[in-house]
Coordinates of C-alpha atoms in Angstrom, one line a residue:
M1 CA 122.5 94.0 76.0
D2 CA 125.6 95.7 74.1
D3 CA 126.1 91.5 73.4
L4 CA 123.8 90.7 71.8
A5 CA 124.1 89.2 68.2
C6 CA 121.8 89.3 64.7
P7 CA 122.1 85.1 64.1
R8 CA 122.1 86.5 61.0
C9 CA 124.2 88.6 60.1
K10 CA 126.1 88.1 62.7
T11 CA 125.6 92.1 63.7
T12 CA 126.1 93.0 67.8
K13 CA 125.4 95.6 70.0
Y14 CA 128.3 96.9 70.9
R15 CA 129.1 97.3 66.7
N16 CA 126.1 99.1 65.9
P17 CA 124.8 100.6 68.4
S18 CA 121.3 101.5 66.9
L19 CA 121.3 98.1 65.5
K20 CA 117.2 96.4 66.4
L21 CA 116.8 92.6 67.2
M22 CA 113.3 92.0 66.0
V23 CA 111.2 89.0 67.7
N24 CA 108.1 87.2 66.5
V25 CA 105.8 84.8 68.0
C26 CA 108.1 81.9 67.3
G27 CA 110.7 83.4 69.6
H28 CA 113.6 83.8 67.7
A29 CA 115.0 87.4 67.0
L30 CA 116.3 89.0 64.4
C31 CA 118.1 92.3 63.3
E32 CA 115.7 94.9 61.4
S33 CA 118.1 95.0 58.0
C34 CA 118.4 91.0 57.7
V35 CA 113.2 90.9 58.4
D36 CA 113.6 93.7 55.5
L37 CA 115.5 91.3 53.3
L38 CA 113.7 88.1 54.6
F39 CA 110.9 89.7 53.7
L40 CA 112.3 90.9 50.3
K41 CA 110.2 87.7 48.1
G42 CA 107.1 88.7 50.1
S43 CA 107.1 85.3 52.6
G44 CA 110.0 84.4 54.7
S45 CA 110.9 81.8 57.5
C46 CA 112.0 82.0 61.0
P47 CA 116.2 81.0 59.6
D48 CA 116.7 78.0 63.2
C49 CA 113.1 77.0 63.5
N50 CA 112.4 77.3 60.1
V51 CA 108.2 78.5 61.1
P52 CA 106.6 80.8 59.4
L53 CA 107.3 83.9 59.2
R54 CA 104.5 87.3 58.0
R55 CA 106.7 90.9 58.3
S56 CA 103.1 92.1 60.4
N57 CA 104.0 90.5 63.5
F58 CA 107.5 92.0 63.8
R59 CA 107.9 93.3 66.9
V60 CA 111.2 95.1 68.2
Q61 CA 112.5 93.4 71.6
L62 CA 112.5 94.5 74.3
F63 CA 113.4 92.1 77.4
E64 CA 117.0 90.5 76.5
D65 CA 116.4 86.8 76.5
S66 CA 113.8 86.3 73.4
M67 CA 112.7 82.9 75.1
V68 CA 110.5 85.8 77.4
E69 CA 108.7 87.4 73.6
K70 CA 107.9 84.5 72.6
E71 CA 106.0 84.1 76.5
I72 CA 104.3 86.7 75.9
D73 CA 103.1 86.4 72.6
I74 CA 101.8 82.8 74.0
R75 CA 100.0 84.0 76.8
K76 CA 98.7 87.0 74.4
R77 CA 96.9 84.3 72.8
V78 CA 96.4 81.8 75.1
L79 CA 94.6 84.7 77.1
K80 CA 91.7 86.5 74.7
D81 CA 90.1 82.2 75.1
Y82 CA 90.5 81.4 78.5
N83 CA 89.7 84.8 79.5
K84 CA 87.1 83.1 82.7
K85 CA 87.1 85.2 85.9
E86 CA 87.6 84.2 89.2
E87 CA 83.1 84.9 90.5
D88 CA 83.1 82.9 87.2
F89 CA 84.1 79.4 89.6
A90 CA 81.5 78.2 92.6
T91 CA 84.6 77.1 94.6
L92 CA 88.7 78.9 94.2
R93 CA 90.5 75.3 94.4
E94 CA 88.2 74.7 90.6
Y95 CA 89.5 78.3 89.7
N96 CA 93.7 77.8 91.4
D97 CA 92.2 74.5 88.8
Y98 CA 91.8 75.9 86.0
L99 CA 94.6 79.0 86.7
E100 CA 97.1 76.2 87.3
E101 CA 95.8 75.0 83.2
I102 CA 96.7 77.7 81.1
E103 CA 100.3 77.4 82.6
T104 CA 100.6 74.0 82.5
I105 CA 99.7 75.6 78.5
V106 CA 101.6 78.6 78.0
Y107 CA 104.7 76.3 79.4
N108 CA 103.8 73.3 77.2
L109 CA 104.5 75.7 73.8
C110 CA 107.0 77.9 74.8
N111 CA 109.0 75.2 74.8
Y112 CA 108.2 72.9 72.1
I113 CA 106.4 69.8 74.3
D114 CA 103.0 68.4 72.9
V115 CA 102.7 71.1 71.1
V116 CA 99.8 69.1 69.4
G117 CA 98.3 67.4 71.3
T118 CA 98.0 70.8 74.0
N119 CA 97.0 73.0 70.7
K120 CA 94.4 70.2 70.2
R121 CA 93.0 70.7 73.7
I122 CA 92.6 75.2 73.3
E123 CA 90.2 74.0 70.3
Q124 CA 88.0 71.5 72.6
Y125 CA 87.9 75.0 74.9
K126 CA 87.1 76.9 72.2
K127 CA 84.5 75.2 71.5
D128 CA 83.1 73.8 75.6
N129 CA 82.4 77.4 76.2
K130 CA 82.1 79.7 73.1
E131 CA 79.3 81.6 74.6
L132 CA 81.2 82.6 77.4
I133 CA 84.6 83.6 75.9
M134 CA 82.8 86.1 73.9
K135 CA 80.0 86.5 77.2
N136 CA 83.8 87.8 78.2
K137 CA 85.1 89.2 75.6
V138 CA 81.9 91.6 75.6
K139 CA 82.6 92.9 79.2
I140 CA 85.9 94.0 79.1
G141 CA 85.3 95.7 76.0
R142 CA 83.4 97.7 77.1
E143 CA 85.3 97.7 80.3
E144 CA 88.3 99.0 77.8
I145 CA 86.2 101.5 76.9
E146 CA 85.0 102.8 79.8
L147 CA 88.6 103.5 80.7
E148 CA 89.4 105.6 77.9
E149 CA 86.1 107.0 78.5
I150 CA 87.6 108.2 81.8
L151 CA 90.5 109.0 80.7
E152 CA 89.5 111.0 78.2
T153 CA 88.0 112.7 80.5
E154 CA 90.5 113.5 82.2
K155 CA 92.9 114.9 79.9
Q156 CA 90.4 117.4 79.2
M157 CA 89.8 117.7 82.6
E158 CA 93.6 118.4 82.6
E159 CA 93.8 121.1 79.8
L160 CA 91.0 123.0 81.5
R161 CA 93.1 123.3 84.7
R162 CA 95.3 124.5 82.9
A163 CA 94.0 126.8 80.8
E164 CA 92.4 128.2 84.1
I165 CA 95.9 128.6 85.2
S166 CA 97.3 130.4 82.8
R167 CA 94.1 133.2 82.5
L168 CA 94.7 133.5 85.5
E169 CA 99.0 134.5 85.9
Q170 CA 98.3 136.0 82.9
E171 CA 95.2 138.2 85.6
A172 CA 98.3 138.7 88.0
K173 CA 100.7 140.6 84.4
K174 CA 98.0 142.6 83.9
Q175 CA 97.1 143.7 87.3
K176 CA 101.4 144.0 88.0
I177 CA 101.5 146.0 85.3
R178 CA 98.6 148.8 85.7
E179 CA 99.2 149.0 89.6
K180 CA 103.2 150.3 88.0
E181 CA 102.0 152.4 85.1
A182 CA 99.6 153.8 89.1
L183 CA 102.4 154.5 91.0
I184 CA 104.7 156.2 88.2
D185 CA 101.5 158.8 87.3
E186 CA 101.7 159.4 91.7
L187 CA 105.4 160.2 91.3
M188 CA 104.9 162.5 88.2
F189 CA 101.6 164.2 89.1
A190 CA 101.8 163.9 93.1
E191 CA 103.3 166.4 95.4
G192 CA 103.9 163.6 98.3
D193 CA 107.4 162.8 99.1
A194 CA 108.5 160.2 96.5
K195 CA 110.4 157.6 99.8
E196 CA 106.7 158.2 101.5
I197 CA 104.8 156.6 98.2
L198 CA 107.6 154.0 97.6
N199 CA 106.8 152.5 100.6
T200 CA 103.3 153.4 101.1
F201 CA 103.5 151.3 97.2
A202 CA 105.4 148.3 98.5
Q203 CA 103.7 148.0 101.6
N204 CA 100.4 147.5 99.9
I205 CA 102.0 145.1 97.2
A206 CA 103.0 142.6 100.2
K207 CA 99.7 143.2 101.7
K208 CA 97.8 142.2 99.2
E209 CA 99.9 139.3 98.2
E210 CA 98.9 138.8 101.4
I211 CA 95.4 137.8 100.3
D212 CA 95.8 137.4 97.2
V213 CA 97.2 133.6 96.7
L214 CA 96.4 131.3 93.2
P215 CA 93.9 129.0 93.6
V216 CA 94.4 126.0 93.0
I217 CA 92.3 123.9 90.9
P218 CA 92.6 119.9 92.0
K219 CA 93.0 117.3 89.8
V220 CA 89.2 115.8 89.5
T221 CA 88.8 111.1 88.2
Q222 CA 85.7 111.3 86.7
F223 CA 84.2 107.2 87.3
S224 CA 81.9 105.2 85.3
T225 CA 79.9 105.0 88.7
G226 CA 79.5 109.0 88.8
V227 CA 81.8 109.2 91.6
K228 CA 84.3 111.8 91.2
F229 CA 87.8 111.8 93.3
S230 CA 89.1 115.0 93.4
R231 CA 93.3 114.8 94.3
G232 CA 94.1 118.0 95.0
S233 CA 92.4 120.1 98.3
G234 CA 90.3 122.8 96.1
S235 CA 91.3 125.2 99.1
Q236 CA 95.2 125.9 99.8
Q237 CA 95.6 124.8 103.6
G238 CA 99.1 125.2 105.5
V239 CA 99.7 122.5 107.9
P240 CA 98.3 123.1 111.1
I241 CA 100.6 124.3 113.5
L242 CA 100.7 122.0 116.9
E243 CA 100.4 124.2 120.1
E244 CA 103.5 122.6 121.6
G245 CA 102.3 122.0 125.5
P246 CA 104.9 122.1 129.1
L247 CA 107.6 119.7 129.3
Y248 CA 107.0 116.4 130.7
K249 CA 108.8 116.4 134.0
Y250 CA 108.5 112.5 136.4
E251 CA 106.9 111.7 139.0
A252 CA 107.4 108.7 141.6
P253 CA 104.5 107.0 141.1
I254 CA 102.3 107.0 144.9
I255 CA 102.8 104.2 146.1
P256 CA 99.4 102.7 148.5
D257 CA 98.7 101.8 151.9
R258 CA 100.0 97.8 152.3
C259 CA 98.4 97.1 155.6
G260 CA 101.6 95.8 156.6
P261 CA 104.9 96.0 158.0
D262 CA 107.6 98.0 155.1
P263 CA 109.6 95.3 152.8
P264 CA 113.6 95.0 153.3
S265 CA 115.0 97.3 151.1
I266 CA 117.8 96.1 148.1
Q267 CA 120.4 96.7 150.2
N268 CA 119.2 94.4 153.5
I269 CA 118.1 92.0 150.6
I270 CA 122.1 91.6 149.4
S271 CA 123.8 91.6 153.3
K272 CA 121.5 90.0 155.4
G273 CA 121.0 86.4 153.9
Y274 CA 117.4 86.9 151.3
L275 CA 118.8 85.6 148.2
Q276 CA 120.6 82.0 149.8
H277 CA 116.6 81.1 149.3
V278 CA 116.4 82.8 145.3
R279 CA 117.4 80.7 142.7
A280 CA 120.9 83.4 141.1
E281 CA 120.3 84.1 137.8
N282 CA 123.0 82.6 134.6
E283 CA 125.0 84.5 132.6
T284 CA 122.5 84.5 130.1
E285 CA 119.7 86.0 132.3
K286 CA 122.3 88.4 133.8
A287 CA 122.9 89.5 129.8
G288 CA 119.8 90.4 129.9
G289 CA 119.5 92.7 132.9
Y290 CA 118.2 90.4 134.7
T291 CA 119.2 89.8 138.8
S292 CA 117.5 87.6 141.4
T293 CA 116.9 90.8 143.9
L294 CA 113.9 91.8 142.1
P295 CA 111.8 88.6 142.0
C296 CA 111.9 89.2 146.2
L297 CA 111.7 91.7 147.2
R298 CA 108.3 91.4 145.2
A299 CA 107.7 87.8 147.6
L300 CA 108.0 90.2 150.0
Q301 CA 105.8 91.9 149.3
D302 CA 103.4 89.9 148.6
A303 CA 104.5 88.2 151.2
M304 CA 103.9 91.5 153.8
A305 CA 101.2 92.4 152.2
G306 CA 97.7 92.8 154.0
L307 CA 99.9 91.6 157.4
Y308 CA 97.9 94.3 158.9
H309 CA 93.8 94.5 157.9
A310 CA 91.5 93.5 160.4
S311 CA 88.3 92.2 159.0

């Protein structure tokens, strides 16, 4: 975005890295300094399209294309009134037509196509669906409140979890200090060998570290239905170790009794003219690994199977 420039003062982001471009409902951008100069007398209009503007409606441009910012503003304004959900329609086709209508309105307003007629269309829709619009607004507001409550509860649970972890860490530090003081006292007043005392102390510490593992407190999210969803395991569980069995050993399949003579081998099929009555493989089939020997052998096996069978 270094090549972006303010259309009024022509300052670029390359020359002024701290340049902030701001956009309003019309979609045209101005730098922050030009916005302040524009409203120096209390009111102002866009230098490009002369649309009356408000200082409070300007915001920092997030996208490189200012028309994207304009479309976002228009879409938010339209969706405040066109707030029906899929369950408000009898069929999916009606819902898709409703979504298509919204996209047409947004497109017309973004590209200045029949703006007066489109605004009249929006006003007529607001009059015809006033009760449903208010009902959906209340529903959306209630869902936002529930989401905020869930996030606040999760924040409190996270703080409690961090406090518990901090408390356990402090207890572990205090325990280590007490153990070191006890070791120093034992080295000072005990009559035994110092090396044996140190070895015994190290072994006890190692055993204790294996047993005392800092518990992992799971993160819990509680939904409005009362269901709690845990994103962690309440107990420290290692990865299960799978015992490896013996290595696989190939065993040739058992050939069933065909109740007939044995078919010729592949060498005999090739040398004794069995392939004369079989279509030879072409280049494509040969490249894929196909040979005419195998289907010939299977045909002979099927023909000879059951010849010795007596009913």
